[in-house]
PDB file of C-alpha atoms in Angstrom:
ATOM      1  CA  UNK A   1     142.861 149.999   9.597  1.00 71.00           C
ATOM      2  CA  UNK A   2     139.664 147.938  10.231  1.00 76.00           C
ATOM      3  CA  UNK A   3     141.334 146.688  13.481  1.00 75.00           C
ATOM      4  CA  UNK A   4     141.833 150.098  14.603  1.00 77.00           C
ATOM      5  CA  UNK A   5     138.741 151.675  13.221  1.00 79.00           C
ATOM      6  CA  UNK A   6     136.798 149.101  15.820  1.00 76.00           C
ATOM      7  CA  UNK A   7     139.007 149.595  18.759  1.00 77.00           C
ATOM      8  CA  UNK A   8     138.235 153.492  18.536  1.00 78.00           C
ATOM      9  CA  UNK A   9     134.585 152.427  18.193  1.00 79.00           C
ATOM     10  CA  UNK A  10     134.598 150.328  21.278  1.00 77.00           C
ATOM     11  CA  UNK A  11     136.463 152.886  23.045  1.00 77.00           C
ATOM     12  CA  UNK A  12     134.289 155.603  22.110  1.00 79.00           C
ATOM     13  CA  UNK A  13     131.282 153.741  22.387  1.00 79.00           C
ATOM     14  CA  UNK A  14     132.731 152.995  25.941  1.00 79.00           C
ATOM     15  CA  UNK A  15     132.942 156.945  26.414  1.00 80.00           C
ATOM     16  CA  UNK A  16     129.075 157.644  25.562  1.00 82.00           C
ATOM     17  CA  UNK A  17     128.049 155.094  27.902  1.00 81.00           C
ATOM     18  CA  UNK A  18     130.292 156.130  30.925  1.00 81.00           C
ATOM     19  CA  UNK A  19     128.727 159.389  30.217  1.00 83.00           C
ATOM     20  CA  UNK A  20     124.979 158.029  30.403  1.00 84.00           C
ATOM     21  CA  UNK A  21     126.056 156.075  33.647  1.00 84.00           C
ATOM     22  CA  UNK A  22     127.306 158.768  35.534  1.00 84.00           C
ATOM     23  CA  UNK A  23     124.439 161.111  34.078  1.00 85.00           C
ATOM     24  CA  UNK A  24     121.534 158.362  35.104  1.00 86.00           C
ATOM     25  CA  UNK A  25     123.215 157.419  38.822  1.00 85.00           C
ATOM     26  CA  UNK A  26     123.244 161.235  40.013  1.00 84.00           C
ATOM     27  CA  UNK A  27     119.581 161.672  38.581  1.00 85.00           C
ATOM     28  CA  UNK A  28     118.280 159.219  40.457  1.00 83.00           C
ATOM     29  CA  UNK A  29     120.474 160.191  43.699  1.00 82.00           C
ATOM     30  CA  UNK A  30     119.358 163.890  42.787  1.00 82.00           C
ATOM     31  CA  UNK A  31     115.777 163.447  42.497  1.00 82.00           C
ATOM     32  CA  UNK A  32     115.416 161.595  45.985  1.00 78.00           C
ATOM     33  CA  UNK A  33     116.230 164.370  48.138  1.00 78.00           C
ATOM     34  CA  UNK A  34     115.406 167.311  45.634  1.00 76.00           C
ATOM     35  CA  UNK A  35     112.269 166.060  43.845  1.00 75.00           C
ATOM     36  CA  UNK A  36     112.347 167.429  39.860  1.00 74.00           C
ATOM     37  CA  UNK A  37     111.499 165.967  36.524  1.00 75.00           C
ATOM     38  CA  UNK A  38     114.563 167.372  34.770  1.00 80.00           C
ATOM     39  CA  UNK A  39     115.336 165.338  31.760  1.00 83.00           C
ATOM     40  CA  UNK A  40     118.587 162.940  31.980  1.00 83.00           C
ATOM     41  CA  UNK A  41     120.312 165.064  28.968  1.00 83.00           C
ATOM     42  CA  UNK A  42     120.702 168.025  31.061  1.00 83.00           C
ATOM     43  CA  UNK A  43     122.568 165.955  33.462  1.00 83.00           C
ATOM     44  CA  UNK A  44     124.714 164.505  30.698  1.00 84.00           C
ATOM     45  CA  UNK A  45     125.498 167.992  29.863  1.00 84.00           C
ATOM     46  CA  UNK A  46     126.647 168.739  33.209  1.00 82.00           C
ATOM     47  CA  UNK A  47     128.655 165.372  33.362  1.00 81.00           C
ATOM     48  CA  UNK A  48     130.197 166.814  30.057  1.00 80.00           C
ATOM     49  CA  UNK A  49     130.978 170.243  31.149  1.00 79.00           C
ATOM     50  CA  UNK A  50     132.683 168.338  34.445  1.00 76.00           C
ATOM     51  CA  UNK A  51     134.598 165.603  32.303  1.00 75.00           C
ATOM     52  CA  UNK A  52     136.594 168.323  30.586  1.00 70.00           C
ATOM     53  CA  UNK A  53     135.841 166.034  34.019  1.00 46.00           C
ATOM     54  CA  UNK A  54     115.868 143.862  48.548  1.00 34.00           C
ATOM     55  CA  UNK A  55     114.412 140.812  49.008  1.00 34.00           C
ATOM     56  CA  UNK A  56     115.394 137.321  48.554  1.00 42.00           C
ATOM     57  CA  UNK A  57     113.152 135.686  45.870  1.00 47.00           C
ATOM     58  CA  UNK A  58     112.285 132.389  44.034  1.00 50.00           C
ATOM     59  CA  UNK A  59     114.731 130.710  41.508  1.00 50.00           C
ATOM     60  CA  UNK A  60     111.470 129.436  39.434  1.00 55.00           C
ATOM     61  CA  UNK A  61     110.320 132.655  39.823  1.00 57.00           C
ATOM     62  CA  UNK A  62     112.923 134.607  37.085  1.00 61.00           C
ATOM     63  CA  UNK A  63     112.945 132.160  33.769  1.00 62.00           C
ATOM     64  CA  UNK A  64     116.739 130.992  33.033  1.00 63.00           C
ATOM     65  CA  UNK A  65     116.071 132.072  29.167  1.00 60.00           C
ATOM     66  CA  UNK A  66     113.732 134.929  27.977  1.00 63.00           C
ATOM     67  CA  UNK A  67     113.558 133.360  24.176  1.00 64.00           C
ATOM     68  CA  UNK A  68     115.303 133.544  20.895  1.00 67.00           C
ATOM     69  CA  UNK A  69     113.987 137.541  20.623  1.00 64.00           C
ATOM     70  CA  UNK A  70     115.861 138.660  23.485  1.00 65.00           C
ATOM     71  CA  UNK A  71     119.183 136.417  22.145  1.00 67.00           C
ATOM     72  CA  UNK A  72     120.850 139.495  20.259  1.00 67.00           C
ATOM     73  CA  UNK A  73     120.573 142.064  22.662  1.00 63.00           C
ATOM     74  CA  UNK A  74     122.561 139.835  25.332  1.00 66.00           C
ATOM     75  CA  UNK A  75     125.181 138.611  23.418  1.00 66.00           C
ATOM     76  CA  UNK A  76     126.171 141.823  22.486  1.00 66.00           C
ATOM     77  CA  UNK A  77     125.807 142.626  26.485  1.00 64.00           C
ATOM     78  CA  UNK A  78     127.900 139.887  27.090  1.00 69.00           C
ATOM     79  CA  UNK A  79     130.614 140.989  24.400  1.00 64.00           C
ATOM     80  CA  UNK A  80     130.813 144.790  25.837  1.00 65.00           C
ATOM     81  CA  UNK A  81     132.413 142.295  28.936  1.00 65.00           C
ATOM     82  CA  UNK A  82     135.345 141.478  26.652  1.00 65.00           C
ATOM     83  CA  UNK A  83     136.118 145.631  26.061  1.00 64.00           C
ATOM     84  CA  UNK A  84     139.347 145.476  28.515  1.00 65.00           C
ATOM     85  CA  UNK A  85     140.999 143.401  25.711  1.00 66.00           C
ATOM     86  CA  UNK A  86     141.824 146.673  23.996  1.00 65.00           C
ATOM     87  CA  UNK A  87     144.485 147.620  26.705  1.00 69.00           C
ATOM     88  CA  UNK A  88     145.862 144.704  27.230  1.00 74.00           C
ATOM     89  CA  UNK A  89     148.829 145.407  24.689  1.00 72.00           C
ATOM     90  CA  UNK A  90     149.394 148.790  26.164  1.00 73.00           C
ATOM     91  CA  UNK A  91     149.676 147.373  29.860  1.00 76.00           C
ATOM     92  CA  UNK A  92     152.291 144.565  28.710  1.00 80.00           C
ATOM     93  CA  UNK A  93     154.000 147.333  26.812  1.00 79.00           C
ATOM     94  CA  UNK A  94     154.647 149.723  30.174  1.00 79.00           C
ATOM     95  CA  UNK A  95     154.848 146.798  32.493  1.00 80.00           C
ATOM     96  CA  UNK A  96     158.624 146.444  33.951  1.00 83.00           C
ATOM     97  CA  UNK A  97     158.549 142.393  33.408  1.00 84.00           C
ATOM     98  CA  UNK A  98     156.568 142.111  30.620  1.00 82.00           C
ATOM     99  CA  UNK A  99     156.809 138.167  30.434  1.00 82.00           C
ATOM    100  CA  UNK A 100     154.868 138.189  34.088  1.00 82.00           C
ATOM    101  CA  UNK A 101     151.331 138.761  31.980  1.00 81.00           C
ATOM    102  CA  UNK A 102     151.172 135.355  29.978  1.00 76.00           C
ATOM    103  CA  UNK A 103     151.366 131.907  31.270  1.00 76.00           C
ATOM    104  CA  UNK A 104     148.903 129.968  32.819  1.00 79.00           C
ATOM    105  CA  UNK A 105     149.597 131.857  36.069  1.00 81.00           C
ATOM    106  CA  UNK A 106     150.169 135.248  34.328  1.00 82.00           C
ATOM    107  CA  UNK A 107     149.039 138.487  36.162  1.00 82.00           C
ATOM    108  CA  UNK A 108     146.216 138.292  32.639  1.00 80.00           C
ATOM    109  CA  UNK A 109     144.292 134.778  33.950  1.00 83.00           C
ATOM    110  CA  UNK A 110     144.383 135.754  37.325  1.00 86.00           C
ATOM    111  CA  UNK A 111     143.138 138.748  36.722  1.00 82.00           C
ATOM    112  CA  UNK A 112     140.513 137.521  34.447  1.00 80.00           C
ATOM    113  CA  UNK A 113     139.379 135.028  36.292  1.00 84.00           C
ATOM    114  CA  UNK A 114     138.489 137.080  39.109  1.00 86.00           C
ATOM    115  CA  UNK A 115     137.095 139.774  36.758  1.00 80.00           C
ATOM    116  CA  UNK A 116     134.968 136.653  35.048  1.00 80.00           C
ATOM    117  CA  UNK A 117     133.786 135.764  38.763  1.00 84.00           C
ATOM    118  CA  UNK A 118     132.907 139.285  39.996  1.00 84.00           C
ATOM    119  CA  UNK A 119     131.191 139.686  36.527  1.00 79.00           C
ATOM    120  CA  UNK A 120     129.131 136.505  36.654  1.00 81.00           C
ATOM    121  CA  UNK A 121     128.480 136.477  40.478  1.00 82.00           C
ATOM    122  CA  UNK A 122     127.154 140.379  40.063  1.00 79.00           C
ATOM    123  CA  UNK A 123     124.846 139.190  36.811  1.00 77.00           C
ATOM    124  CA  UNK A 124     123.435 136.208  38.517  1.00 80.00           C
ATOM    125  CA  UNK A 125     122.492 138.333  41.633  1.00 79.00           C
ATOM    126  CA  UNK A 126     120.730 141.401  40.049  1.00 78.00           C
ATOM    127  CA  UNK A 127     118.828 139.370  37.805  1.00 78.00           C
ATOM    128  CA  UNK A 128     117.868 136.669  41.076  1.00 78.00           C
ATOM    129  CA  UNK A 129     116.838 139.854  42.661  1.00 77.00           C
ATOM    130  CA  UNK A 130     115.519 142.100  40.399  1.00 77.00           C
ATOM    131  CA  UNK A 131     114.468 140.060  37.676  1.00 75.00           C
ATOM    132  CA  UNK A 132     112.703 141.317  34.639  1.00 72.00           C
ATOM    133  CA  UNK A 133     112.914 144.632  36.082  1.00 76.00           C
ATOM    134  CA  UNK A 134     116.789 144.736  36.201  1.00 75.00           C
ATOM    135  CA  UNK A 135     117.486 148.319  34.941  1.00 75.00           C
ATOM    136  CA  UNK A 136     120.865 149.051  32.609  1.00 69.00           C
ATOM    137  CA  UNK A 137     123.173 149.400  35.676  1.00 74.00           C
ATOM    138  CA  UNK A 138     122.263 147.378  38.803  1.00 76.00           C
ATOM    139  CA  UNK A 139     123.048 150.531  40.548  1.00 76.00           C
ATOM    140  CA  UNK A 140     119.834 152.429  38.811  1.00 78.00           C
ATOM    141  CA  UNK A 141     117.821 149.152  40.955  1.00 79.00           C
ATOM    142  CA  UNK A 142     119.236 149.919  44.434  1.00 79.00           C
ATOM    143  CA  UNK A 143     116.754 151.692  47.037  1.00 80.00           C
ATOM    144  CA  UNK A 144     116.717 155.716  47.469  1.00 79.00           C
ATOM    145  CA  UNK A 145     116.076 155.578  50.880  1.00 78.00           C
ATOM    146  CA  UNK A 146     118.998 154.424  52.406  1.00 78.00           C
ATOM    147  CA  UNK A 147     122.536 156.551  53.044  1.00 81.00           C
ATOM    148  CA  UNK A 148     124.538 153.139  52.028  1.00 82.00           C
ATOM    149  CA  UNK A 149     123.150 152.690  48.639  1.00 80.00           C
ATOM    150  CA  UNK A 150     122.850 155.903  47.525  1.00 84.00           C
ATOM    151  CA  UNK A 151     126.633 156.075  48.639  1.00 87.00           C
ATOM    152  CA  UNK A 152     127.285 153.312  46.393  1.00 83.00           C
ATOM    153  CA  UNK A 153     125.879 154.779  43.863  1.00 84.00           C
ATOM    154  CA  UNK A 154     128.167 157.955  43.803  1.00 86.00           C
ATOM    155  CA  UNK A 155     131.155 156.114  44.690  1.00 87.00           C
ATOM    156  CA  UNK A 156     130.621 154.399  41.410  1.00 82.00           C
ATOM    157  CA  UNK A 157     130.198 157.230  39.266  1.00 85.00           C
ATOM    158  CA  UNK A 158     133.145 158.519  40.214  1.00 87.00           C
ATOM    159  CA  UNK A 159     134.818 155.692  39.950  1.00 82.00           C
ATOM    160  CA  UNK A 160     133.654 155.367  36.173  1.00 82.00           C
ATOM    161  CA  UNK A 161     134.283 159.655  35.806  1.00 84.00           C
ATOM    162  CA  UNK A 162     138.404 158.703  36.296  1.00 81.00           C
ATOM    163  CA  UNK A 163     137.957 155.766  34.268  1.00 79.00           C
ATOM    164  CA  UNK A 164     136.801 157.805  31.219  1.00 80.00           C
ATOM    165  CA  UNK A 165     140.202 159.133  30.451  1.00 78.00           C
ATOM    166  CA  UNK A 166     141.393 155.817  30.655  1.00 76.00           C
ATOM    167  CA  UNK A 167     139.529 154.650  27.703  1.00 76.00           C
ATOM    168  CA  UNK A 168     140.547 157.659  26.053  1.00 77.00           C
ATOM    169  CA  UNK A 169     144.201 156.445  26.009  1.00 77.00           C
ATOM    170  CA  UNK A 170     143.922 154.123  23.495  1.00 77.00           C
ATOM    171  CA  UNK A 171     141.852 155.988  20.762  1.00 83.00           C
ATOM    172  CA  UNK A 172     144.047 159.330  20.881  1.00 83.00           C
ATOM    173  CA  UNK A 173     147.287 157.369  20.734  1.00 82.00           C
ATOM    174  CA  UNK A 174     145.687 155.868  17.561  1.00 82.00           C
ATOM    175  CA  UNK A 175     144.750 158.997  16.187  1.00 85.00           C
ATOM    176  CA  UNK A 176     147.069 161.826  17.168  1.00 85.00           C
ATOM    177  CA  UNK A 177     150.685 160.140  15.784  1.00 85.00           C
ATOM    178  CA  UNK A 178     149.359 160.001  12.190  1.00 85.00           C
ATOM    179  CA  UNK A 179     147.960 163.396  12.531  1.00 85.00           C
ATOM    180  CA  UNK A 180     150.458 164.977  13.861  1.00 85.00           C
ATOM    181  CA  UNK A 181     152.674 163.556  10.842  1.00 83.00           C
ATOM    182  CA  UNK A 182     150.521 166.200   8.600  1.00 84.00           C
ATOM    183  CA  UNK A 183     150.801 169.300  10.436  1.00 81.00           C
ATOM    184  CA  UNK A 184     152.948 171.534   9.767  1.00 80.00           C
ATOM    185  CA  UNK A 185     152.484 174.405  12.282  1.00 81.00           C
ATOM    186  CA  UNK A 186     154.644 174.343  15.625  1.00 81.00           C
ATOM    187  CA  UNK A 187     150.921 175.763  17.831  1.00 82.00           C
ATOM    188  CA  UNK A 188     149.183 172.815  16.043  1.00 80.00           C
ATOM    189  CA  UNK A 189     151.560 170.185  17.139  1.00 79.00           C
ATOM    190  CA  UNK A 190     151.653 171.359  20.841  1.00 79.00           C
ATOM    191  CA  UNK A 191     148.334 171.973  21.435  1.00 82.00           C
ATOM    192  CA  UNK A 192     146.564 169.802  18.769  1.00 83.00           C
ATOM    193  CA  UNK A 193     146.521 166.693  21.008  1.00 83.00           C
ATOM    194  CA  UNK A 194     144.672 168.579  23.386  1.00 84.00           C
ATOM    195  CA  UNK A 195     141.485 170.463  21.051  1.00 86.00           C
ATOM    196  CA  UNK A 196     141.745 166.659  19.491  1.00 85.00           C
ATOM    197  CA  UNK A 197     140.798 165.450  23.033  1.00 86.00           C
ATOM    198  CA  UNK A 198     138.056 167.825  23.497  1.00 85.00           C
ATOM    199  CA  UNK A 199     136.467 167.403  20.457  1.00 87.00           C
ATOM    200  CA  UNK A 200     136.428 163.793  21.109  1.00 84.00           C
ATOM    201  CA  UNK A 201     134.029 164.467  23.913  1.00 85.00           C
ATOM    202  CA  UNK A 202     132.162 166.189  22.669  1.00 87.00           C
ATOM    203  CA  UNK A 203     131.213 163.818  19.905  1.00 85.00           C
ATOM    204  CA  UNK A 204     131.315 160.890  22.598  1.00 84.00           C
ATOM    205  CA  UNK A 205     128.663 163.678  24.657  1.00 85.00           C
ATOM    206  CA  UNK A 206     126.809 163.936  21.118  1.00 86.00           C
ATOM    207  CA  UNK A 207     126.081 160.271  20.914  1.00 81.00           C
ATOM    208  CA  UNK A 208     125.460 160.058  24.482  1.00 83.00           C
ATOM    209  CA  UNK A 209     123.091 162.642  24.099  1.00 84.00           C
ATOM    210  CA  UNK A 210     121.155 161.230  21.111  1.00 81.00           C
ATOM    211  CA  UNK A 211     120.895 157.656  22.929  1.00 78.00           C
ATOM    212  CA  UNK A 212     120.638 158.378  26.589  1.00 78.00           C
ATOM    213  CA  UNK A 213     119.766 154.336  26.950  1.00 79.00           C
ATOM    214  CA  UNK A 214     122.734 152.600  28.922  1.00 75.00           C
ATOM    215  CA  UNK A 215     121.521 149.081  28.550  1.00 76.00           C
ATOM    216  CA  UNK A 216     121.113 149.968  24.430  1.00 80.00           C
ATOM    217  CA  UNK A 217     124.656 151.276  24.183  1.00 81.00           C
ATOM    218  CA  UNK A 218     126.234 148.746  25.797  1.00 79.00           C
ATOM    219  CA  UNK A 219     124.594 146.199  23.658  1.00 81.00           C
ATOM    220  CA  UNK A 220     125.404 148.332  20.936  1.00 81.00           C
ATOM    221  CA  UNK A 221     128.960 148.779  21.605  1.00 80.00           C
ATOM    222  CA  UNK A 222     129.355 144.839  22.570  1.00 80.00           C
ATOM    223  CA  UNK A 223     128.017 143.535  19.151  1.00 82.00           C
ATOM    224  CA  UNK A 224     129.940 145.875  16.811  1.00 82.00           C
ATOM    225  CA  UNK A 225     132.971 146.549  17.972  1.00 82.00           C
ATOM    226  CA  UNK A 226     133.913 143.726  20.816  1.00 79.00           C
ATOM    227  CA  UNK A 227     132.738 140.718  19.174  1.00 81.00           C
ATOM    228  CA  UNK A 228     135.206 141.960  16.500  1.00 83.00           C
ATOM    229  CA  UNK A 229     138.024 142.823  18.350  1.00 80.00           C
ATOM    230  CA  UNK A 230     137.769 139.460  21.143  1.00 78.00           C
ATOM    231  CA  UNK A 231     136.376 136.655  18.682  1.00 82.00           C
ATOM    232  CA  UNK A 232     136.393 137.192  14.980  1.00 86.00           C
ATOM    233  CA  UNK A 233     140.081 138.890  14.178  1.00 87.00           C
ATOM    234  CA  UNK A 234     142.028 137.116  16.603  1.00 85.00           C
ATOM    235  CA  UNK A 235     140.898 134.021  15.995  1.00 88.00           C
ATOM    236  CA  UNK A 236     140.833 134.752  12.187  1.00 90.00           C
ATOM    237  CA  UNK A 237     144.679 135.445  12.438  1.00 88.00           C
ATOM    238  CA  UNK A 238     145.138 132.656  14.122  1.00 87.00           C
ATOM    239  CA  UNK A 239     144.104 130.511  11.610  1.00 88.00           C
ATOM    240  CA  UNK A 240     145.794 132.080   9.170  1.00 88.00           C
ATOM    241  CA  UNK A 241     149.068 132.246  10.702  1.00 88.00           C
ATOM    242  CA  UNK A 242     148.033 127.858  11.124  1.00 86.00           C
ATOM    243  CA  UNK A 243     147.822 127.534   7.436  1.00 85.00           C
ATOM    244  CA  UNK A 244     150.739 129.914   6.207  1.00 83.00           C
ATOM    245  CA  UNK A 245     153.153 127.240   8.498  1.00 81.00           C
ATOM    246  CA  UNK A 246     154.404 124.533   6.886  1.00 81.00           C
ATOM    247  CA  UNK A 247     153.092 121.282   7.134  1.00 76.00           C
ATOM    248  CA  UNK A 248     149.441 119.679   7.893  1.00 78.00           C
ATOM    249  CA  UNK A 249     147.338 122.315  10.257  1.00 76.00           C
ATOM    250  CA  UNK A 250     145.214 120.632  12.949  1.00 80.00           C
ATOM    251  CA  UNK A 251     142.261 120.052  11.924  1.00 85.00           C
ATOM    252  CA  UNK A 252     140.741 120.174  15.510  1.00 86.00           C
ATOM    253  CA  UNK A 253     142.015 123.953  15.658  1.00 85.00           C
ATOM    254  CA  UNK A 254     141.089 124.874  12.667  1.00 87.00           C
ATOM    255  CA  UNK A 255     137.641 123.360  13.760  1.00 89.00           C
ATOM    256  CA  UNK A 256     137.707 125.280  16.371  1.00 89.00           C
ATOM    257  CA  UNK A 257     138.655 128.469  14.614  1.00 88.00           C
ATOM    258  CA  UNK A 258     135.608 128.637  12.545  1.00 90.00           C
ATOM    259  CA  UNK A 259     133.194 127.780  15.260  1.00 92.00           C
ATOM    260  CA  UNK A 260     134.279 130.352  17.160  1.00 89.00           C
ATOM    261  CA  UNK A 261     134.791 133.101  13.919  1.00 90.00           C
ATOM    262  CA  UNK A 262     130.554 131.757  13.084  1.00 91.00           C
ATOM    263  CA  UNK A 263     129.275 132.747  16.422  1.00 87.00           C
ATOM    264  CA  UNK A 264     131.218 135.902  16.643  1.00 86.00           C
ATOM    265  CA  UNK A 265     129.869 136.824  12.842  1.00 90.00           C
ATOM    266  CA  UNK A 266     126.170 136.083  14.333  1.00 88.00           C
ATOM    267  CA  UNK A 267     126.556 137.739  17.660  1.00 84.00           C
ATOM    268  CA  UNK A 268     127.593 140.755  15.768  1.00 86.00           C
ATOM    269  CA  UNK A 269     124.935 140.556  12.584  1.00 88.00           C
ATOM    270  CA  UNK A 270     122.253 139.834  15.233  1.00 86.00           C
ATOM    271  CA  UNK A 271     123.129 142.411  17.883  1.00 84.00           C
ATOM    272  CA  UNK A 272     124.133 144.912  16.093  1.00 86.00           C
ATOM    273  CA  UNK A 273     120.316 145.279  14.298  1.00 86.00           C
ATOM    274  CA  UNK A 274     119.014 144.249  17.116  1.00 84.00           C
ATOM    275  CA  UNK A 275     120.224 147.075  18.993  1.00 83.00           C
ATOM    276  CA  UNK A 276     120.002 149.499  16.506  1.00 86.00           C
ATOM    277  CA  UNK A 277     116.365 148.027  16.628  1.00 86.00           C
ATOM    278  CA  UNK A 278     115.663 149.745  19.695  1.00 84.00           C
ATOM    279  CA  UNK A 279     117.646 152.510  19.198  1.00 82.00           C
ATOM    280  CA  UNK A 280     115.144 153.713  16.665  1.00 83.00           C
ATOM    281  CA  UNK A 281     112.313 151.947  18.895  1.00 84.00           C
ATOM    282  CA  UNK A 282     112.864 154.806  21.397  1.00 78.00           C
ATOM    283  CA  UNK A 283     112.432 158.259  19.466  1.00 72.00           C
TER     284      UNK A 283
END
């Protein structure tokens, strides 16, 4: 239950921020060619309504590490990276050759490796760029004034407007089977899956709503929920699975177990206030 309770967190924390994306990308396109001071919650609202749709700088110029202060915050940035490990079960589980996802050459490393890459190579450049000033999105840094980058922009959003009922797969097939076990009328059990979906995003829209800050809901999302579900249970299991086997466990893995279980447990303590921090910072 804890397990699941954090995946629908991550998922629906990943369904408030698509919506702030979206919402923040058009503003910006919007208010270059039709100049207005409309508030980026009306836009949400819209995105809501439709959900049910530079120069070259100096290296010594941008510090490699901001200080201890600004730790928090980007670990639980860097853990929102890790929120793809929620679907990983349900790909191997529709995929025709299941077996083809593990291995050292599995469709998973190659795909995360390039993933870890594009990720990396995308981070390094904004902040090179942009430094201090990098925005939540690097897309929110790009010029106004030119057709290709306000292009990119909107091909993004969309992009991340059919993603959103991609993260809603996981959550609803969480939810609906054990509530449809209690129901008892034939209407509720053929369209109940459907007001459950739109009720979802609505409350995703509420929280979007309430913390229109994409930078502080991903680092929000990151430190709760993916620290949990990509450090601290699996490796937890692990270990235990190690000592229920018979015989001596390793002593290296187990070493390694509780390194790795201690930084997740301070990644998420420290992010998660942090975060919340700032969250409270901004009203």
């Amino acid at each position: 239950h804890g397990v699941n309770g954090l995946i629908l967190c991550t998922q629906f924390g990943l369904c408030c921020i698509y919506i702030v994306f979206i919402a923040t990308n058009v503003r910006q396109v919007i208010t270059t060619y039709l100049p207005n001071d409309v508030d980026v919650r009306v836009y949400e609202v819209v995105v809501v309504a439709t959900l049910l749709p530079s120069q070259p700088c100096r290296l010594d110029s941008r510090p490699a590490f901001t200080g201890i202060s600004g730790l928090p915050l980007y670990l639980g940035t860097a853990f929102f990276t890790f929120e793809g490990i929620i679907l990983i079960l349900p790909i191997k589980n529709s995929m025709k050759n299941p077996e083809s996802l593990g291995g050292w050459t599995g469709l998973l490393n190659l795909a995360m490796v390039a993933i870890t890459c594009l990720f990396a190579a995308m981070g390094f450049s904004g902040y090179l760029c942009f430094g201090d000033d990098t925005l939540g999105s690097i897309t929110l840094n790009l010029p106004n004034d030119d057709w290709l980058y306000v292009s990119v922009r909107v091909m993004f959003s969309f992009v991340v407007f059919v993603s959103y009922g991609v993260q809603f797969y996981v959550p609803i097939k969480i939810i609906w089977p054990s509530l449809e076990a209690r129901l008892q009328s034939e209407w509720l059990k053929t369209y109940g899956e459907y007001l459950l979906r739109i009720f979802f995003v609505f409350v995703t829209a509420a929280f979007a709503l309430l913390v229109p800050h994409l930078d502080l809901l991903i680092a929000l999302t990151g430190a709760f929920s993916s620290s949990c579900l990509a450090l601290i249970f699996p490796v937890t299991i692990e270990m235990l699975t190690i000592l229920a086997e018979p015989g001596r466990p390793s002593m290296v893995v187990l070493a390694k177990d509780v390194l790795i279980v201690f930084v997740g447990l301070i990644a998420c303590v420290t992010g998660t206030y942090a975060a919340l921090r700032d969250i409270v910072n901004t009203f």
